[in-house]
Short mmCIF file of N, CA, C and O in Angstrom, two decimals:
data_model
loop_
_atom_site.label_atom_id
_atom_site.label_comp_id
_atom_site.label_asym_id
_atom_site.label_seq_id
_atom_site.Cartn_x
_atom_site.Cartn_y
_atom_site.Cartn_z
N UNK A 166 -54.11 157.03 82.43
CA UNK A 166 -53.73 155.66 82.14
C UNK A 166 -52.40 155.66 81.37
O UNK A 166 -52.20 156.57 80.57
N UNK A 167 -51.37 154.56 81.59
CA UNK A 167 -50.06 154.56 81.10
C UNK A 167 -50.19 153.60 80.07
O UNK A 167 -50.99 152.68 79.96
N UNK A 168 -49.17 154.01 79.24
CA UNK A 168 -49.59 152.71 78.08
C UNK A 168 -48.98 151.90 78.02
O UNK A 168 -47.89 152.27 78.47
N UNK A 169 -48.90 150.51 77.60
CA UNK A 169 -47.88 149.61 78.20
C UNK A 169 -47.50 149.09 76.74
O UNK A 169 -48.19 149.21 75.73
N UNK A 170 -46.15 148.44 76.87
CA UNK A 170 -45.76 147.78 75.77
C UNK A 170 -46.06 146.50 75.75
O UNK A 170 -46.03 145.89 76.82
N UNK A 171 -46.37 145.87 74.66
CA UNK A 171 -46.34 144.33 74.35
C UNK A 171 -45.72 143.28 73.76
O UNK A 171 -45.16 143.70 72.74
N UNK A 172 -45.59 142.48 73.85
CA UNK A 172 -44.33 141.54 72.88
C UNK A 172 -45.22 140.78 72.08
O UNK A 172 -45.92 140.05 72.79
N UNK A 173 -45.52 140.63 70.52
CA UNK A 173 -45.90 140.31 69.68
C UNK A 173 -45.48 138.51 69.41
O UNK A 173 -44.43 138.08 68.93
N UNK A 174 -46.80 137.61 69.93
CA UNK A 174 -45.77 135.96 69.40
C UNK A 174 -47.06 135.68 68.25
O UNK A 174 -48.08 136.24 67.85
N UNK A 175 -46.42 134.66 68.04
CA UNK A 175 -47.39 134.16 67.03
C UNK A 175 -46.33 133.90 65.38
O UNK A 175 -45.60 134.69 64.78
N UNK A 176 -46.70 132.46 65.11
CA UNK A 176 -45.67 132.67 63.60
C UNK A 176 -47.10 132.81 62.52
O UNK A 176 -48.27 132.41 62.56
N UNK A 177 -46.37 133.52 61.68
CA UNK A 177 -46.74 133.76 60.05
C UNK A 177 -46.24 133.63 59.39
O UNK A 177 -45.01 133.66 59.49
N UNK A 178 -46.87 133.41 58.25
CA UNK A 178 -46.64 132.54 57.02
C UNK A 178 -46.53 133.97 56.27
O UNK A 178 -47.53 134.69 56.33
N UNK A 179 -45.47 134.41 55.62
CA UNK A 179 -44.64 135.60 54.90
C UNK A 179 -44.06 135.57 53.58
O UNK A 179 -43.64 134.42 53.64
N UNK A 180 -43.81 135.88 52.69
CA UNK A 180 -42.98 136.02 51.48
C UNK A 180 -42.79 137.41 50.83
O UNK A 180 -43.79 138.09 50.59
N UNK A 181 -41.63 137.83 50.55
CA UNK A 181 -41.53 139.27 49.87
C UNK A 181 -41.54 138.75 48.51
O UNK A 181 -40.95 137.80 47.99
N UNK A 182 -42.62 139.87 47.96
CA UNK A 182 -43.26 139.83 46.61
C UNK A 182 -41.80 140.10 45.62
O UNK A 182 -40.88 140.86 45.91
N UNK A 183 -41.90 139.34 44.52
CA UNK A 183 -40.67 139.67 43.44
C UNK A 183 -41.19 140.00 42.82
O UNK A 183 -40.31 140.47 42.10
N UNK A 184 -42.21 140.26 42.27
CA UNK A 184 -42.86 141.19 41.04
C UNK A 184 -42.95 139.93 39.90
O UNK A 184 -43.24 140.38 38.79
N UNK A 185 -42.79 138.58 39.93
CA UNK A 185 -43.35 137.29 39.40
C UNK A 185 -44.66 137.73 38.89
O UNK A 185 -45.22 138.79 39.18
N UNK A 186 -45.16 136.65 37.95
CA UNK A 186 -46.33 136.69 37.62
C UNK A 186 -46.92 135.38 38.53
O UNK A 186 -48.04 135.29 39.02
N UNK A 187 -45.74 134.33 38.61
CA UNK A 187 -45.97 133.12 39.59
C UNK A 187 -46.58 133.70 40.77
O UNK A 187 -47.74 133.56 41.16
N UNK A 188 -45.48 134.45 41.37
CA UNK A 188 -45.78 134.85 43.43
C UNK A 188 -47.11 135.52 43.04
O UNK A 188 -47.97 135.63 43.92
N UNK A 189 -47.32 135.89 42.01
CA UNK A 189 -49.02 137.05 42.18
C UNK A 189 -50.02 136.05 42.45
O UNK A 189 -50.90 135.95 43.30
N UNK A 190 -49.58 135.18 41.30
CA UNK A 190 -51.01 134.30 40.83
C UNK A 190 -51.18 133.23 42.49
O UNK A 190 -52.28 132.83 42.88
N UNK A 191 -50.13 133.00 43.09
CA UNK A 191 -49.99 132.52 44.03
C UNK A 191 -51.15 133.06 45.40
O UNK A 191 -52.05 132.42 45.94
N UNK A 192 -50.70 134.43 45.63
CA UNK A 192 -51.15 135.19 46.26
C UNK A 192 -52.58 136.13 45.71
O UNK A 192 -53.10 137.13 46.19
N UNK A 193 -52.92 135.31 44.50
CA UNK A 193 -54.50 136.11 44.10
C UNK A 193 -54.20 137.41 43.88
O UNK A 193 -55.04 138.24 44.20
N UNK A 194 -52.94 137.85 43.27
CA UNK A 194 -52.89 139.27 43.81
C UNK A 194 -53.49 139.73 42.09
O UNK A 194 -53.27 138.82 41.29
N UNK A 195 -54.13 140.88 41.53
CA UNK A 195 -54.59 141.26 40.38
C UNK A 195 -53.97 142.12 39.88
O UNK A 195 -53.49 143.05 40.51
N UNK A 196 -53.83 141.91 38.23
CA UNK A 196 -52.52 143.23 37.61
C UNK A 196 -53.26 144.08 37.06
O UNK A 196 -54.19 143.60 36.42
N UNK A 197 -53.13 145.74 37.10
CA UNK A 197 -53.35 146.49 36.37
C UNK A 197 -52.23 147.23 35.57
O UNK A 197 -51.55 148.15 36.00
N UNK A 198 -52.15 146.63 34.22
CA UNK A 198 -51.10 146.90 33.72
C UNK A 198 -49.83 146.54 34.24
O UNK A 198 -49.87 145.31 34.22
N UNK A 199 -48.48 146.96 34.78
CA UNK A 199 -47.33 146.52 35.11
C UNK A 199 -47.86 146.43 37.20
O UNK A 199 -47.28 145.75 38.05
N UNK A 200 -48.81 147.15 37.37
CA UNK A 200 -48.98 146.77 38.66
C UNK A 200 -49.66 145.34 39.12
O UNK A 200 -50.20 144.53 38.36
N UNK A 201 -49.50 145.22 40.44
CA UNK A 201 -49.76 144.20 41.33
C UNK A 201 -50.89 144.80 42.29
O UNK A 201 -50.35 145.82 42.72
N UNK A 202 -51.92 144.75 42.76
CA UNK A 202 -52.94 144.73 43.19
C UNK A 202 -53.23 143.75 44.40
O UNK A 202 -52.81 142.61 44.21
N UNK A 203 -53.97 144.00 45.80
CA UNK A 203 -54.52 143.06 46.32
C UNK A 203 -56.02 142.43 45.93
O UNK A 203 -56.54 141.32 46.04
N UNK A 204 -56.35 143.47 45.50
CA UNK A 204 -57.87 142.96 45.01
C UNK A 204 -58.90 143.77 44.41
O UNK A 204 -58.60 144.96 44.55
N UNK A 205 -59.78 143.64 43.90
CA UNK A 205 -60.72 144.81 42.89
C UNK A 205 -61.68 145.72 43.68
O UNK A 205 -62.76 146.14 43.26
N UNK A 206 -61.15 145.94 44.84
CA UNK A 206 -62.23 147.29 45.30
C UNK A 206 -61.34 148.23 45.66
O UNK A 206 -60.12 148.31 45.55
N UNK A 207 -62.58 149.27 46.31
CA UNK A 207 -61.70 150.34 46.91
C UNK A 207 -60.30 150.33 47.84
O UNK A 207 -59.31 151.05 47.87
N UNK A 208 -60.67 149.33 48.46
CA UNK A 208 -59.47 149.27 49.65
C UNK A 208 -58.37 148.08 48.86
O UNK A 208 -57.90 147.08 49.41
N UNK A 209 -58.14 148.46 47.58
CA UNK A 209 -56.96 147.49 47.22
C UNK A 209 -55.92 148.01 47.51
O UNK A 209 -56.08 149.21 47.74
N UNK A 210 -54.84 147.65 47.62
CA UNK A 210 -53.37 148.03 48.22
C UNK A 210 -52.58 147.78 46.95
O UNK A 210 -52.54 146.64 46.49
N UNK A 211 -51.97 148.75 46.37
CA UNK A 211 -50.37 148.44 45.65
C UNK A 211 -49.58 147.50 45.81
O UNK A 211 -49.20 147.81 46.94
N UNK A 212 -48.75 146.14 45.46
CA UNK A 212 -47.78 145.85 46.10
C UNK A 212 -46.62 145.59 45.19
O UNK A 212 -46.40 144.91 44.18
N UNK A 213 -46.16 146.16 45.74
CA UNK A 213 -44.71 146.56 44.97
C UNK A 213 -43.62 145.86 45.38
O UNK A 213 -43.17 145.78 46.53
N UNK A 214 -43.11 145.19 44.10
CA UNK A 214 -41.84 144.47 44.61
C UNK A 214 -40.81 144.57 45.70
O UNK A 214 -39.95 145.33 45.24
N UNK A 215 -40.47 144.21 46.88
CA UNK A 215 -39.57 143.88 47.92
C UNK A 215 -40.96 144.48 49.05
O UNK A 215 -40.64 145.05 50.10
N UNK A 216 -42.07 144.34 48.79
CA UNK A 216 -43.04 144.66 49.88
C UNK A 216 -42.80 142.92 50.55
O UNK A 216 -42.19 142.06 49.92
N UNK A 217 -43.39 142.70 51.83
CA UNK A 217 -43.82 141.45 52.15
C UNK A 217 -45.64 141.43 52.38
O UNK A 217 -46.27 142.43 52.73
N UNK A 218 -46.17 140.22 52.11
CA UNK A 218 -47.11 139.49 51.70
C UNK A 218 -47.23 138.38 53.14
O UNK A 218 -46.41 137.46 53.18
N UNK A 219 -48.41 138.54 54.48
CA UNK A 219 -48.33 137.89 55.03
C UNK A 219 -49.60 137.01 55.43
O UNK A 219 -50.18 137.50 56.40
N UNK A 220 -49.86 136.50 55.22
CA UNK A 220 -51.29 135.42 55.56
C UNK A 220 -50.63 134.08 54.87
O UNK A 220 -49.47 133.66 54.88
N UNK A 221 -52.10 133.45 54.10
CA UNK A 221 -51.53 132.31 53.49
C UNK A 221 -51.95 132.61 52.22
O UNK A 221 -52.79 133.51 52.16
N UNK A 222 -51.51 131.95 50.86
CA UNK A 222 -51.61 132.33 49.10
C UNK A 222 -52.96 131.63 49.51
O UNK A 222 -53.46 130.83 50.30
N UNK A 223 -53.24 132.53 48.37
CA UNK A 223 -54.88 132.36 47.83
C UNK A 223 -56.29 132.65 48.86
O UNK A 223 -57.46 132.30 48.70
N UNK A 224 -55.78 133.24 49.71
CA UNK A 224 -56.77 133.49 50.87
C UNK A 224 -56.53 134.88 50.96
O UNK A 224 -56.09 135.27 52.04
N UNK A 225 -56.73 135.80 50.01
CA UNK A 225 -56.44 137.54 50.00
C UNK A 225 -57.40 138.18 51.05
O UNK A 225 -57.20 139.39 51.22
N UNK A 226 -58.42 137.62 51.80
CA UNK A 226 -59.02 138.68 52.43
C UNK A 226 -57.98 138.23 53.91
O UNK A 226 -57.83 139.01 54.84
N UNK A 227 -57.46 137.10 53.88
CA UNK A 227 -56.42 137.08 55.06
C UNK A 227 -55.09 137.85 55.32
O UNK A 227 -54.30 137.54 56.21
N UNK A 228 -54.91 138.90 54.44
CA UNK A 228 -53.77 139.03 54.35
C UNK A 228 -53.17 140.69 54.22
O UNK A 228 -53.74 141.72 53.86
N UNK A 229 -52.09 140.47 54.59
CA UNK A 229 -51.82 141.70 55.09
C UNK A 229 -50.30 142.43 54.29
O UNK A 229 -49.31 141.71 54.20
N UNK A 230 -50.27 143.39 53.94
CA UNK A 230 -49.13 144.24 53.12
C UNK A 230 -48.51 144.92 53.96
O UNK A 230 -49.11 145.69 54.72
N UNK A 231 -46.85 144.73 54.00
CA UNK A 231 -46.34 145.52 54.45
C UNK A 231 -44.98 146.03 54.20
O UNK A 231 -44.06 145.25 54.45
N UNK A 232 -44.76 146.99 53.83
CA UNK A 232 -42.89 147.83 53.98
C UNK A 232 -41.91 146.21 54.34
O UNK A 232 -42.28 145.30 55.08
N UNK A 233 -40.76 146.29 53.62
CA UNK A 233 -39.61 145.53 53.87
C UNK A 233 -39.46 145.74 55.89
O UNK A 233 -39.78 145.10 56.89
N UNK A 234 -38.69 147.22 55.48
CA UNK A 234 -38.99 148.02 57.15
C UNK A 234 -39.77 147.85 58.19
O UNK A 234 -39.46 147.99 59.37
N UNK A 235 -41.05 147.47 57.60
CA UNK A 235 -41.64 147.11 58.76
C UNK A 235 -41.58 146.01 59.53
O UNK A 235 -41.61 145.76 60.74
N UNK A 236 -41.43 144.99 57.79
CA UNK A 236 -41.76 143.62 58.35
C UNK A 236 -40.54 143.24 59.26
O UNK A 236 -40.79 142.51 60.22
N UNK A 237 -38.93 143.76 59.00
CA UNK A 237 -37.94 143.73 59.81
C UNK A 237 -38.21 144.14 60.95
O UNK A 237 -37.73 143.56 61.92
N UNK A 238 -39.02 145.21 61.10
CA UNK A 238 -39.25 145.99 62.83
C UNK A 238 -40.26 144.97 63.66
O UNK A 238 -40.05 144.60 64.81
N UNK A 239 -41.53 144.56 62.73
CA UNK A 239 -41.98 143.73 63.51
C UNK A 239 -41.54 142.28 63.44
O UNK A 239 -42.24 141.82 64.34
N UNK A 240 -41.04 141.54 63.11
CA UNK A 240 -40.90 140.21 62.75
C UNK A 240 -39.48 139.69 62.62
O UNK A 240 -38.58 140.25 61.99
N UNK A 241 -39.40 138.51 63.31
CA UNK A 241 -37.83 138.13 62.96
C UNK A 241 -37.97 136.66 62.85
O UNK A 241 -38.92 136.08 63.38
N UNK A 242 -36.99 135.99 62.15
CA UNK A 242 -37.09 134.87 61.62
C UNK A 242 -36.95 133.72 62.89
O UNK A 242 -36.69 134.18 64.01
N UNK A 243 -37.12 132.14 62.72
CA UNK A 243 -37.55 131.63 63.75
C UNK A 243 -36.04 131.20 64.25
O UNK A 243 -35.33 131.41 63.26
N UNK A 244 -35.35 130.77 65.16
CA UNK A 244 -34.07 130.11 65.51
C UNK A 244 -33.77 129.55 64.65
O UNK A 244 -34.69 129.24 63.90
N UNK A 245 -32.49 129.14 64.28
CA UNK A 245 -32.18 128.29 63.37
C UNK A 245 -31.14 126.98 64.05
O UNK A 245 -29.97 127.29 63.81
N UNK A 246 -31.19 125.88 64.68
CA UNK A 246 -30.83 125.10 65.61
C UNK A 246 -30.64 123.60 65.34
O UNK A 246 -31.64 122.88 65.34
N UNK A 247 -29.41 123.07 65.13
CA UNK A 247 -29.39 121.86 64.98
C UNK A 247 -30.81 120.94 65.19
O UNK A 247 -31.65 121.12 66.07
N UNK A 248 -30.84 119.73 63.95
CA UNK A 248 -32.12 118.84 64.62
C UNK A 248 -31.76 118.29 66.02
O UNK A 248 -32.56 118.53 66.93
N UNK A 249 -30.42 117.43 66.36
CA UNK A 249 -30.42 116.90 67.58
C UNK A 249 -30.58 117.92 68.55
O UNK A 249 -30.73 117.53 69.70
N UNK A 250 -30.56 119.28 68.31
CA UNK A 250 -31.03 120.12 69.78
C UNK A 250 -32.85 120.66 69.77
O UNK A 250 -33.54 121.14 70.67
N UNK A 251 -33.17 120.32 68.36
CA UNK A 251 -34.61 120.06 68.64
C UNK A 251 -35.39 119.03 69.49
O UNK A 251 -36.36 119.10 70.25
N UNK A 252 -34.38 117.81 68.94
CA UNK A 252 -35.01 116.57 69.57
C UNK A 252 -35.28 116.84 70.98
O UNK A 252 -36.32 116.95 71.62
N UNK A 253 -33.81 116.95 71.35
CA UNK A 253 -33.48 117.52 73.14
C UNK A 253 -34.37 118.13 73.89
O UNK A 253 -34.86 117.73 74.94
N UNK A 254 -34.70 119.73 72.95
CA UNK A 254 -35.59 120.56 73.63
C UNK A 254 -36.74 119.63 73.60
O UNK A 254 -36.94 119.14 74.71
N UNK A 255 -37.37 119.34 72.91
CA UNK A 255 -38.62 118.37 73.13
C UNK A 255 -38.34 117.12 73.99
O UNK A 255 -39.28 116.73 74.69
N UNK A 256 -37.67 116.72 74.02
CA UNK A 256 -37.36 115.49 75.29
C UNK A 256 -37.42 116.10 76.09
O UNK A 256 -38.48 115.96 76.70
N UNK A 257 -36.34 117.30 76.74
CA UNK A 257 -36.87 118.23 77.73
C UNK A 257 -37.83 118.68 77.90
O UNK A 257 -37.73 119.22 79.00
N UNK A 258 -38.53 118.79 77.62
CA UNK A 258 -39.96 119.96 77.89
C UNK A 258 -41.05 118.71 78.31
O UNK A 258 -41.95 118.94 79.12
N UNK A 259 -40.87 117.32 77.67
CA UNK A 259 -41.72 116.89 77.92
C UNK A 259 -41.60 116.20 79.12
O UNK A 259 -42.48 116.05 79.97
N UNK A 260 -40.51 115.79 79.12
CA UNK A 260 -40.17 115.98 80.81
C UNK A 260 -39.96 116.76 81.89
O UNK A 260 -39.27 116.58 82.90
N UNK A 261 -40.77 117.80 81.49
CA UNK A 261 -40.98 119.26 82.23
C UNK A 261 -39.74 119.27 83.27
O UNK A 261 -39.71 119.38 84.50
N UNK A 262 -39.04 119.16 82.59
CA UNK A 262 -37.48 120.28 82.66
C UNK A 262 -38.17 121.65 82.49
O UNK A 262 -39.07 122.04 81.74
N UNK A 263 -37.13 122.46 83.84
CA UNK A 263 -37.13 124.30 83.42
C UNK A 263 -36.02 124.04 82.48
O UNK A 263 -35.37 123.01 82.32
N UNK A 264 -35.89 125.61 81.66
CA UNK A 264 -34.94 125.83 81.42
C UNK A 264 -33.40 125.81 81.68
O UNK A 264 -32.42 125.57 80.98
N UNK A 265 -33.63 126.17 83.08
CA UNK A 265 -32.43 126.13 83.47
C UNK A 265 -32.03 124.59 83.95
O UNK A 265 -30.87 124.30 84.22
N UNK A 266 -32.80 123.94 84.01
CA UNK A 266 -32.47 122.36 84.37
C UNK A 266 -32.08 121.97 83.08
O UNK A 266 -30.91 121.68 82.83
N UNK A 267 -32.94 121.95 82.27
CA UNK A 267 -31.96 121.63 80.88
C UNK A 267 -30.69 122.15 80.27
O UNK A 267 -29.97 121.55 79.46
N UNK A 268 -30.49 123.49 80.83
CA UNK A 268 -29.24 123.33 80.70
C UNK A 268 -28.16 123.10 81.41
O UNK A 268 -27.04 123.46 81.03
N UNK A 269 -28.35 122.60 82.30
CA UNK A 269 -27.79 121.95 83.49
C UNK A 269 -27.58 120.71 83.35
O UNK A 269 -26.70 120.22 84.06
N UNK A 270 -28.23 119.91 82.47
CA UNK A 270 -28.85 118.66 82.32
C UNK A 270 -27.84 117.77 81.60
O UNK A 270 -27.92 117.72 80.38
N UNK A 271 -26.80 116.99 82.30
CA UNK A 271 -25.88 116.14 81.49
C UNK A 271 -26.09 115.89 79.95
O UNK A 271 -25.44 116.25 78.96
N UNK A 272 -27.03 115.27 80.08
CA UNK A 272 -27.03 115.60 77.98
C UNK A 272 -27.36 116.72 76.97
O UNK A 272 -28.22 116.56 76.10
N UNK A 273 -26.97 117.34 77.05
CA UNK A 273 -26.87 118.94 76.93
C UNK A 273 -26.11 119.24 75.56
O UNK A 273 -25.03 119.82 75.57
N UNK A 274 -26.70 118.83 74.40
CA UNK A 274 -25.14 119.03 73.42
C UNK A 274 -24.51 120.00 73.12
O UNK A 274 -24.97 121.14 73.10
N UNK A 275 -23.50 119.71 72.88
CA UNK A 275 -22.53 121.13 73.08
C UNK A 275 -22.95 121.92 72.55
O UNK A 275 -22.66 122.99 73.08
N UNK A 276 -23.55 122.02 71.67
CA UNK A 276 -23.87 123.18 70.14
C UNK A 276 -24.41 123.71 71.20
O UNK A 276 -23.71 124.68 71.50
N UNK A 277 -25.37 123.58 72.00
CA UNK A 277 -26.37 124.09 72.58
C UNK A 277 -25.84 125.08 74.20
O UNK A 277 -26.38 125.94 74.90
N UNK A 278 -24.72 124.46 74.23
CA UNK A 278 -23.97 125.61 75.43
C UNK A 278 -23.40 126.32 74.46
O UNK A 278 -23.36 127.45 74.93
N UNK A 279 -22.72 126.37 72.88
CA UNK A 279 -21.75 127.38 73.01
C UNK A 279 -22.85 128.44 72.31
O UNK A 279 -22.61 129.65 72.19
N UNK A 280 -24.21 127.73 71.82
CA UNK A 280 -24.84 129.07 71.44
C UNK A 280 -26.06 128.89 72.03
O UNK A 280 -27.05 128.48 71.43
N UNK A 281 -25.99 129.26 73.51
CA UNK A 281 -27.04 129.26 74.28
C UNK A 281 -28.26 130.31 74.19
O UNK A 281 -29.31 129.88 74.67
N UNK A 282 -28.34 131.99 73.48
CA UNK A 282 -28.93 132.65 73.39
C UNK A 282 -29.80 131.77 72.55
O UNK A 282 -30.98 131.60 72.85
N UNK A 283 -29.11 131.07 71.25
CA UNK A 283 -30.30 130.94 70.07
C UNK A 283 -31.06 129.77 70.93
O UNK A 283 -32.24 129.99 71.18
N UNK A 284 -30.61 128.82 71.32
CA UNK A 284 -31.26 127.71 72.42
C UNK A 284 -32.58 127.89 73.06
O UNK A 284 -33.75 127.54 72.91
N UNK A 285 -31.41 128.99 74.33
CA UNK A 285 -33.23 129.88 74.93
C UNK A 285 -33.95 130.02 74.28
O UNK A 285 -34.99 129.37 74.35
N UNK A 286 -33.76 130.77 73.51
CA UNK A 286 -35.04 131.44 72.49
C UNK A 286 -35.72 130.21 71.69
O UNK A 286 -36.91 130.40 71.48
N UNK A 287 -35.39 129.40 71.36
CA UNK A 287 -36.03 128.09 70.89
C UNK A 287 -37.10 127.63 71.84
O UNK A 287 -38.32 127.77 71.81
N UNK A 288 -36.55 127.22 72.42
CA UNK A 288 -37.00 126.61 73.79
C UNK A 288 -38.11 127.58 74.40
O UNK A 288 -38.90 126.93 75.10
N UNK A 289 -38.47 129.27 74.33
CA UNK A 289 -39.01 130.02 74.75
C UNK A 289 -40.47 129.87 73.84
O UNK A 289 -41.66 129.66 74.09
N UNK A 290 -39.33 130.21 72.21
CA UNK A 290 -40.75 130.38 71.46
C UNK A 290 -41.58 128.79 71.08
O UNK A 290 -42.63 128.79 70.44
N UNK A 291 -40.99 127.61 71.52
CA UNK A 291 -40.99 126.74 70.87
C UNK A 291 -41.53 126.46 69.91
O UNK A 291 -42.52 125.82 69.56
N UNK A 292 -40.83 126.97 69.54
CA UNK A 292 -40.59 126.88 67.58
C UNK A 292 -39.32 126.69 66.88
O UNK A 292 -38.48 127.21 67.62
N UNK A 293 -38.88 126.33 66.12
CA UNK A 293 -37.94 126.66 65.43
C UNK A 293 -37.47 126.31 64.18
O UNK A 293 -38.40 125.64 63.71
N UNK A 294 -36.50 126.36 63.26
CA UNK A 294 -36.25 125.53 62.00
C UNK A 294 -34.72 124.96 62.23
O UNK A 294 -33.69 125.43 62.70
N UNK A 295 -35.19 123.42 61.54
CA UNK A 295 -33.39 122.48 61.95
C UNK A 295 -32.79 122.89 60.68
O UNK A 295 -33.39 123.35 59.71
N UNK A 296 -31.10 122.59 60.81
CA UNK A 296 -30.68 122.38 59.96
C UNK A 296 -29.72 120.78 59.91
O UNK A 296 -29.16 120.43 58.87
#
């Protein structure tokens, strides 16, 4: 059997720990002495400042520790895309426009041809954050 690769979707809710007493108490996380802790048993995890912290605060059995490194290898932040090309993509889509019809599509704002990669990818993951 061959092993196949997969593409990881799904958003999460993330923050890299600053070593706060705020972000702990946030995240339930427990101090022993100058450390940060996930929780009081065996399987507690270290977390050490510039780690990331991913589930949601105050829900520690949801949640998951990981390397700066990693979280860069697996995870990347969502598009970042004008609101009027949010609006768009959602006017499009709900008028089940393809992709490529929307960008084909006379009202098309410019932002959105001259940076068409971040667009696609909006439009793919539909998701994104306006500015």
């Amino acid at each position: 059997m061959t092993a196949h690769k997969y593409y990881k979707r799904g958003l999460v809710t993330a923050e890299q720990f600053d070593g706060s007493k705020e972000m702990a108490k946030r995240w339930r996380l427990l101090a022993d002495g100058p450390r940060w802790y996930t929780g009081d048993t065996i399987m507690d995890f270290l977390v050490k400042r510039g780690m990331w912290i991913i589930g949601m605060p105050r829900k520690y059995l949801s949640q998951q520790i990981i390397t700066d490194e990693a979280f860069h290898r697996l995870y990347a932040p969502l598009p970042v895309i004008p609101k009027a090309v949010g609006e768009y993509i959602e006017c499009a889509q709900d008028n089940e426009l393809s992709l490529v019809d929307a960008m084909r599509w006379h009202m098309m704002p410019d932002w959105a041809l001259d940076n068409s990669d971040t667009f696609a990818l909006a439009w793919l993951q539909g998701e994104w954050e306006e500015v």
